[in-house]
CSV table of C-alpha atoms in Angstrom, one decimal:
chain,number,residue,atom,x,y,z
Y,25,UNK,CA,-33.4,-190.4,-31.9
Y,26,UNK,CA,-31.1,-193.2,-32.7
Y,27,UNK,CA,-31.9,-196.5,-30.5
Y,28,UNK,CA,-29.6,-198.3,-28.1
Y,29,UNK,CA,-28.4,-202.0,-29.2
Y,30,UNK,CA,-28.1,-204.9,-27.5
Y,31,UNK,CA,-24.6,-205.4,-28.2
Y,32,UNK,CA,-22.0,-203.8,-25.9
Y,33,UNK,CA,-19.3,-201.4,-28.0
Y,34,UNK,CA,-16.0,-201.3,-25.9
Y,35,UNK,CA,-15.1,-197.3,-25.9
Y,36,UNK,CA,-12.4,-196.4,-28.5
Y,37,UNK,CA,-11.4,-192.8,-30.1
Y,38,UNK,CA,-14.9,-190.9,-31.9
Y,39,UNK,CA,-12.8,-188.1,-33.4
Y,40,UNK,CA,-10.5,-189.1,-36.4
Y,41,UNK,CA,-7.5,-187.1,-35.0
Y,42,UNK,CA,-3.9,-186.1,-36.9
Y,43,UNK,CA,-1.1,-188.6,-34.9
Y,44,UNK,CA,-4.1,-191.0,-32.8
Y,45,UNK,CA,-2.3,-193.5,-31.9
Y,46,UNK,CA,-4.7,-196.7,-32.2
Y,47,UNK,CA,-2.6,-198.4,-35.0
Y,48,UNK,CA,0.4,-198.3,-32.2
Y,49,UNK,CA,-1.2,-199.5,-28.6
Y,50,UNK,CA,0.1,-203.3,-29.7
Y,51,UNK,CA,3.9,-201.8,-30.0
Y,52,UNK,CA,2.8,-199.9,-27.2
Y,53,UNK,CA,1.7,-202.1,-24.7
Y,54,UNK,CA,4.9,-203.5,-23.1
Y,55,UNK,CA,5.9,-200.1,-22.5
Y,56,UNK,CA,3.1,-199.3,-19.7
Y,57,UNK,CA,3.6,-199.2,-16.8
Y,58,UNK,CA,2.1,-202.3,-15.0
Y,59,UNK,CA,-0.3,-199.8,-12.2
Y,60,UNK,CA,-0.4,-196.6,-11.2
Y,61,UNK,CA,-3.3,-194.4,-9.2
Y,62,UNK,CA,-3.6,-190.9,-11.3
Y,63,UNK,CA,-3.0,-191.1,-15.7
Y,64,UNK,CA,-2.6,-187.9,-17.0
Y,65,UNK,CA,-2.4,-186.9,-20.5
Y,66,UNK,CA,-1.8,-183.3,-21.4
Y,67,UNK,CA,-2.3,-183.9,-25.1
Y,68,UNK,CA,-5.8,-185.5,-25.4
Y,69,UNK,CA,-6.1,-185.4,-29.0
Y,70,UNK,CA,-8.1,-188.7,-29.9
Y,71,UNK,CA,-7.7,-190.2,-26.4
Y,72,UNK,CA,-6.4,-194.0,-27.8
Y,73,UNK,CA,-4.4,-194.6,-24.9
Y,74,UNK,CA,-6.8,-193.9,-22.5
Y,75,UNK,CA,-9.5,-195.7,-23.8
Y,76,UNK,CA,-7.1,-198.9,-23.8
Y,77,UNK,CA,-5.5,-198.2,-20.1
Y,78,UNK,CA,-9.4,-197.7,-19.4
Y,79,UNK,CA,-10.0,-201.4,-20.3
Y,80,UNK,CA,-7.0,-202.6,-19.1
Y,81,UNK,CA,-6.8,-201.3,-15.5
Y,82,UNK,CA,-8.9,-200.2,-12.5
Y,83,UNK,CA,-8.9,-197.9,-10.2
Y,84,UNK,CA,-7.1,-195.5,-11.7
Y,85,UNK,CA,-8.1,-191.6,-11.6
Y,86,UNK,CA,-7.6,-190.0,-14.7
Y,87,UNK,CA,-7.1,-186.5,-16.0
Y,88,UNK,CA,-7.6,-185.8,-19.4
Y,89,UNK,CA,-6.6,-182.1,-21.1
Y,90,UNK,CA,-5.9,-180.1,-24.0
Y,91,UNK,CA,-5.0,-176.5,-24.7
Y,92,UNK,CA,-7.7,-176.8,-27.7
Y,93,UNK,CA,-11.1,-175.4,-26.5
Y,94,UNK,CA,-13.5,-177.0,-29.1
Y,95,UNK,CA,-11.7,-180.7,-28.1
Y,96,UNK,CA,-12.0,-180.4,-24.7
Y,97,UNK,CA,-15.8,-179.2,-25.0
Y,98,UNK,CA,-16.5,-182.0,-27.2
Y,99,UNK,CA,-15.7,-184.5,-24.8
Y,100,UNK,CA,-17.0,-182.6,-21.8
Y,101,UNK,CA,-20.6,-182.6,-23.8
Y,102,UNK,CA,-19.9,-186.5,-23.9
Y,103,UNK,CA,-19.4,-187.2,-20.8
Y,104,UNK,CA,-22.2,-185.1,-19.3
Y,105,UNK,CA,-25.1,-184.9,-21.7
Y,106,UNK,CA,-24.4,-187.6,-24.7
Y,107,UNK,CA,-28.1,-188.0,-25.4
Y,108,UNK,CA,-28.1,-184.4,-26.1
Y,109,UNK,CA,-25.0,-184.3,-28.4
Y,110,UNK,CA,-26.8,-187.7,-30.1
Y,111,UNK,CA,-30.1,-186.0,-30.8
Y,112,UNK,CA,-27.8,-183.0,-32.5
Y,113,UNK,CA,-25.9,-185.4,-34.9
Y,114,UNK,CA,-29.2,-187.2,-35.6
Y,115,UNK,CA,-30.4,-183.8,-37.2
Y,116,UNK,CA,-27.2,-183.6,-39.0
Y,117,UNK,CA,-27.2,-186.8,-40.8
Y,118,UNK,CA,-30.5,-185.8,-41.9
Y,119,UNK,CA,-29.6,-182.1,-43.1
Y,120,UNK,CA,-25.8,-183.8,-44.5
Y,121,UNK,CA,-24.9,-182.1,-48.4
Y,122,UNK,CA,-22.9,-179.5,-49.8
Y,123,UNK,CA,-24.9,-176.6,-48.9
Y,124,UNK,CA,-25.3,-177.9,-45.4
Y,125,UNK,CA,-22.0,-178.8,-44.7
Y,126,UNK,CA,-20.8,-175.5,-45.2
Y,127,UNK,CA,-23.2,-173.6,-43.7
Y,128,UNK,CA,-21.9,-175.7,-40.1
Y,129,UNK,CA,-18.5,-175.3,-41.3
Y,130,UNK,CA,-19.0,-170.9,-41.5
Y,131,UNK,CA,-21.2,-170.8,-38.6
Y,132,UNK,CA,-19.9,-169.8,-34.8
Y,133,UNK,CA,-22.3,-172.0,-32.6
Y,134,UNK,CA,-22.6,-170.2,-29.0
Y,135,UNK,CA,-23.9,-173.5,-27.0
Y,136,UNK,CA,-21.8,-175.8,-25.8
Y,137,UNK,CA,-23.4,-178.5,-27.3
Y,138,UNK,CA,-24.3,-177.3,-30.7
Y,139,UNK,CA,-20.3,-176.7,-30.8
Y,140,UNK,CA,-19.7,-180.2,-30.2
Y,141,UNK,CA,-22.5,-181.6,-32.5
Y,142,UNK,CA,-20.9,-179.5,-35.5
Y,143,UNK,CA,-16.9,-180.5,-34.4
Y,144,UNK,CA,-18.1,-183.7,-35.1
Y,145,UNK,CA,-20.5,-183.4,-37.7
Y,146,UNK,CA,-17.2,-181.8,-39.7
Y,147,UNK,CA,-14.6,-184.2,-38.6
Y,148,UNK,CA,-17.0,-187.6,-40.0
Y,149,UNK,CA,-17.7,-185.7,-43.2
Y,150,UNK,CA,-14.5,-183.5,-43.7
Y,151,UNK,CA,-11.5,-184.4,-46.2
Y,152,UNK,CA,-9.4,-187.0,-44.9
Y,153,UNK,CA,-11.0,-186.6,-41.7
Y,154,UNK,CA,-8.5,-183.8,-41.0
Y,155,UNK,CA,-8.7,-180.8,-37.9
Y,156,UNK,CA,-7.1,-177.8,-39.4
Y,157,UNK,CA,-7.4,-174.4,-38.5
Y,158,UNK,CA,-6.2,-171.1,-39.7
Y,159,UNK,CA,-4.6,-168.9,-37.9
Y,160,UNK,CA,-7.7,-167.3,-36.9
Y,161,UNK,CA,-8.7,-170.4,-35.3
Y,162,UNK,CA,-11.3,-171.1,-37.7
Y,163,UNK,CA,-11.9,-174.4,-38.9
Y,164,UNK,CA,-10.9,-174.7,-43.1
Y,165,UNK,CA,-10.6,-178.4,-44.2
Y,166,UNK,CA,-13.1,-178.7,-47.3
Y,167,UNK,CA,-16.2,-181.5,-47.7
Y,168,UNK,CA,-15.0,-185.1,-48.2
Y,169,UNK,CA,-16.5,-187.3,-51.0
Y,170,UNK,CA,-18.0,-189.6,-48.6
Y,171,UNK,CA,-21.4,-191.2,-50.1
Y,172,UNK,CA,-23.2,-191.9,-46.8
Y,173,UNK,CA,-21.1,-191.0,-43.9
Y,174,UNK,CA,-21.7,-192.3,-40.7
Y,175,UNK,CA,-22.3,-188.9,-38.6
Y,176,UNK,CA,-23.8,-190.3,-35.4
Y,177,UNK,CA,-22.4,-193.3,-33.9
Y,178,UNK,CA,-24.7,-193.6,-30.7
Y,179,UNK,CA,-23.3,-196.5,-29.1
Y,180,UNK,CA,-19.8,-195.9,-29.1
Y,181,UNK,CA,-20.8,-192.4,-27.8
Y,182,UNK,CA,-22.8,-193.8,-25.4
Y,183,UNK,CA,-19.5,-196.1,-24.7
Y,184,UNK,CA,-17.0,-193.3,-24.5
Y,185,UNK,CA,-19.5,-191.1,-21.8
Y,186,UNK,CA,-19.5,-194.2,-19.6
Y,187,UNK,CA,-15.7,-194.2,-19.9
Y,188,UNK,CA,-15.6,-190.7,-19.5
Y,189,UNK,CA,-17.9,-190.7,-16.5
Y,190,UNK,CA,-15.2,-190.1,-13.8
Y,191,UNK,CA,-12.4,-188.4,-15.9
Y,192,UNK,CA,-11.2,-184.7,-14.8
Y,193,UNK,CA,-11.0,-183.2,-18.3
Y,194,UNK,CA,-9.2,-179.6,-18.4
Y,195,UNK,CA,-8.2,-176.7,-20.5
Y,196,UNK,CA,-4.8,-175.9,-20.1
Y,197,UNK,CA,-1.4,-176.2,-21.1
Y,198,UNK,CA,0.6,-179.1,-21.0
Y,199,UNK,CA,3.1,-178.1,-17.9
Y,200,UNK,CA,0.3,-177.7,-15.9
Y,201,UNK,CA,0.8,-181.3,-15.2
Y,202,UNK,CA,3.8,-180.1,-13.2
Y,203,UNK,CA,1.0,-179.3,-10.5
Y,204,UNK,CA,-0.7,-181.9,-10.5
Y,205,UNK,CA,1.8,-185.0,-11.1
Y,206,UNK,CA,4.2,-185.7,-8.1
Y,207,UNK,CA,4.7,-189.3,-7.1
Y,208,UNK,CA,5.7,-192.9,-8.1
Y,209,UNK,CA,1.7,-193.2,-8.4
Y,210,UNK,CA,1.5,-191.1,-11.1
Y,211,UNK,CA,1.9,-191.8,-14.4
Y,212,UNK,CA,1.7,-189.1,-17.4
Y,213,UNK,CA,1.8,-189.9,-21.4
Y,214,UNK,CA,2.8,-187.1,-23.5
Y,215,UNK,CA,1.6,-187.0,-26.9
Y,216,UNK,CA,2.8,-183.6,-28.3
Y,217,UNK,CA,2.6,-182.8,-31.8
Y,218,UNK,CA,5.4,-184.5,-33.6
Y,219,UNK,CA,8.7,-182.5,-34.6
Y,220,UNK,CA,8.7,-181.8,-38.5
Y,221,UNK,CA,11.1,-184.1,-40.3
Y,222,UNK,CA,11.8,-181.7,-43.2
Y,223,UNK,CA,11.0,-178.0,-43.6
Y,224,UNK,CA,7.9,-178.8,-45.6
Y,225,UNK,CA,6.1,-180.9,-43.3
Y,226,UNK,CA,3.3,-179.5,-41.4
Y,227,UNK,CA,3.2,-181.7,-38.5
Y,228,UNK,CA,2.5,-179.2,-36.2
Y,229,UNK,CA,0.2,-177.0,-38.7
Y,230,UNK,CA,-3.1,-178.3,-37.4
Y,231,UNK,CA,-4.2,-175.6,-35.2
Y,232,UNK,CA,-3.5,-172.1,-34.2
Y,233,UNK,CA,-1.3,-173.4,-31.5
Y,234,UNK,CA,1.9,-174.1,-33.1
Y,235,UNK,CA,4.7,-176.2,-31.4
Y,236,UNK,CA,8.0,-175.1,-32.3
Y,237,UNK,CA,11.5,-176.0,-31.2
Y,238,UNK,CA,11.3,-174.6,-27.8
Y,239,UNK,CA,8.1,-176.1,-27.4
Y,240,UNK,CA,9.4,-179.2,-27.9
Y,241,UNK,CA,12.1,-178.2,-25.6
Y,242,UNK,CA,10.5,-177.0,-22.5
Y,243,UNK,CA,8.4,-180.2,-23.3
Y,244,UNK,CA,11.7,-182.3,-22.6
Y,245,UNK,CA,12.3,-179.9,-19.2
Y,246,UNK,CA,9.0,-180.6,-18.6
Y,247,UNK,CA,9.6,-184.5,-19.0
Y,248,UNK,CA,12.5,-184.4,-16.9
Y,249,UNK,CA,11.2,-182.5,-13.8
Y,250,UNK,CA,8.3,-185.2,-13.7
Y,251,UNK,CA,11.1,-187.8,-14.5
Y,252,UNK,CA,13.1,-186.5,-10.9
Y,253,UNK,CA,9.8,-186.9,-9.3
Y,254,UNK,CA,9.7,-190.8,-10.3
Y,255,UNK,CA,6.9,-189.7,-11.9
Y,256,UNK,CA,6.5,-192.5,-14.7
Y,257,UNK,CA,6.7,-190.7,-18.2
Y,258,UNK,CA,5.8,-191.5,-21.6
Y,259,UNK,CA,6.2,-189.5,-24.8
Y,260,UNK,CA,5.9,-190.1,-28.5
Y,261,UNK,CA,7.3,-187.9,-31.0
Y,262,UNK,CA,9.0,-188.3,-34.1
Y,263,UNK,CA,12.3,-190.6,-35.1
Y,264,UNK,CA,14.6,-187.8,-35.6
Y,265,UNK,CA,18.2,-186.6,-34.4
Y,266,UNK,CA,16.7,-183.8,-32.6
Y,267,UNK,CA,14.5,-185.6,-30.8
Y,268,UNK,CA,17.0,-188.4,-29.9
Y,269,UNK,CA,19.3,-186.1,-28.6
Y,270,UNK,CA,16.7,-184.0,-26.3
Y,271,UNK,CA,15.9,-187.5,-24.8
Y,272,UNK,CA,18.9,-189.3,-25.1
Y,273,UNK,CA,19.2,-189.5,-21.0
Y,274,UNK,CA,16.1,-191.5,-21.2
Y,275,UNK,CA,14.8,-194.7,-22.4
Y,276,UNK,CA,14.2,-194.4,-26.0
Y,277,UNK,CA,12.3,-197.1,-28.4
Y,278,UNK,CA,11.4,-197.2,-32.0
Y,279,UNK,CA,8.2,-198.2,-33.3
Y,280,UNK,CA,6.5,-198.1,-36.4
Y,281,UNK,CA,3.5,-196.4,-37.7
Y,282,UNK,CA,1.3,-196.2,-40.9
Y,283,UNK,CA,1.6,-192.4,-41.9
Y,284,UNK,CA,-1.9,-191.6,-42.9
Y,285,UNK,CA,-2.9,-188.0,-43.4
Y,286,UNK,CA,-1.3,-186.9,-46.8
Y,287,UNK,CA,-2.7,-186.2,-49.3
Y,288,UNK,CA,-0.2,-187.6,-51.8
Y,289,UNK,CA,-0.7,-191.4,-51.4
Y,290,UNK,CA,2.5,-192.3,-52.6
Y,291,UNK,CA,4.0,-191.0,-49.5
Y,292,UNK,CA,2.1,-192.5,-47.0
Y,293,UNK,CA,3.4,-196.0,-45.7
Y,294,UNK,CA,5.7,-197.0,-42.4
Y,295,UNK,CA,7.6,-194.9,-41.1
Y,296,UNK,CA,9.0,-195.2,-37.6
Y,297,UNK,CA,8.5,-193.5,-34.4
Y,298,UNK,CA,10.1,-193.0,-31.2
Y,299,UNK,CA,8.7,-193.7,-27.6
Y,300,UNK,CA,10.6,-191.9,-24.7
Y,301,UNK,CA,10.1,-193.6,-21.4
Y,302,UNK,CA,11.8,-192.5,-17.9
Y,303,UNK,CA,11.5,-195.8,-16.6
């Protein structure tokens, strides 16, 4: 088992996940609110922004969801049994190669937390630290050439279960928050996959779940109904005329972000971003 140190690790994102926005929470930070009672964010993905609002407020109730099942076990398994999930990546780190890699990578765990030991195992020691699926749902990114990657970071699990400790963490869709969300004490970031910016990108190719146009439109209806609320809304997406124009009676703000996940390194670099606020 991997022992405790002394040292205290402030919780931060343990998946690498396509779009986390830790490169961004500087740009990001005058846009918060300045308090609120309930966070919501629909689009968990890698969770930056709520490990930072964790830090930064009190007090706050938050609920935490994603329409991916394997995500949202992962960091159910962390918040409830991460001694469990540690001993599992242990044994992975141990078994790591080729042959084993694979083998997790074909395999259909039944457990709970066998499924979250192996999504993790595959995202520290997949290429580019990618989550892709096919259209079967099945996970397809090949073996990185990492020479000893790190597989089990105990303390910062250890951090992020802590965090996690009081956090409602749901499957469902992201206008469920229409239920939930409904006063000026509420505030709800929207991280949605980002809108392609030509017909080759695959920004929303990393799952079985795609996010088309009209997903990106009943998104904005979505937005607004909270908006009418004076819910306090947030949303990223990407700097594009169809996305300025879905949002254009809204607060809109450009920031800039290092593009990361390509696998052509020529093309990755700044590009920018827009932030959508309704207040």
């Amino acid at each position: 088992m991997t022992q405790r140190t002394q040292t205290p690790v402030t919780p931060r994102p343990f998946l690498k996940w396509a779009g986390g926005k830790s490169q961004l929470i500087e740009q990001y930070k005058p846009l918060f609110p300045k308090g609120f009672k309930n966070y919501y964010e629909p689009f968990l993905g890698g969770g930056a922004v709520f490990f930072y609002l964790h830090q930064q407020f009190t007090g706050f109730n938050a609920f935490l969801s994603d329409i991916n099942p394997e995500l949202i076990n992962v960091y159910c398994c962390v918040r409830d049994d991460v001694e469990t999930l540690i001993d599992l990546l242990d044994k992975h780190q141990l078994k790591h190669g080729k042959i084993h890699y694979y083998q997790v990578r074909g395999k259909l765990f039944r457990r709970k937390k066998h499924r979250a030991a192996r999504l993790i195992y595959l995202n520290k020691t997949c290429f580019n630290g990618l989550y892709r699926e096919n259209s079967k749902g099945e996970f397809n990114v090949p073996m990185g050439r990492y020479k000893n990657p790190k597989i089990c970071n105990a303390d910062l699990l250890r951090s992020v279960s802590e965090a996690l400790t009081k956090a409602e963490i749901n499957l469902q869709p992201f206008d469920a928050v229409l239920e939930q969300a409904k006063t000026a004490d509420d505030f709800v970031y929207f991280d949605p996959p980002y809108y392609p910016l030509n017909p080759t990108s695959n920004f929303t190719a990393y799952s079985r779940y795609s996010f088309n146009e009209e997903s990106q439109k009943k998104l904005r209806d979505t937005f607004a109904e909270l908006s009418d609320r004076n819910v306090r809304v947030m949303l990223s997406n990407s700097d594009c005329e169809f996305i300025r124009n879905l949002y254009k009676d809204f607060h809109i703000h450009t920031v800039y972000a290092t593009r990361s996940i390509n696998s052509k390194g020529k093309k990755r670099g700044k590009i920018s971003e827009v932030v959508v606020t309704s207040y």
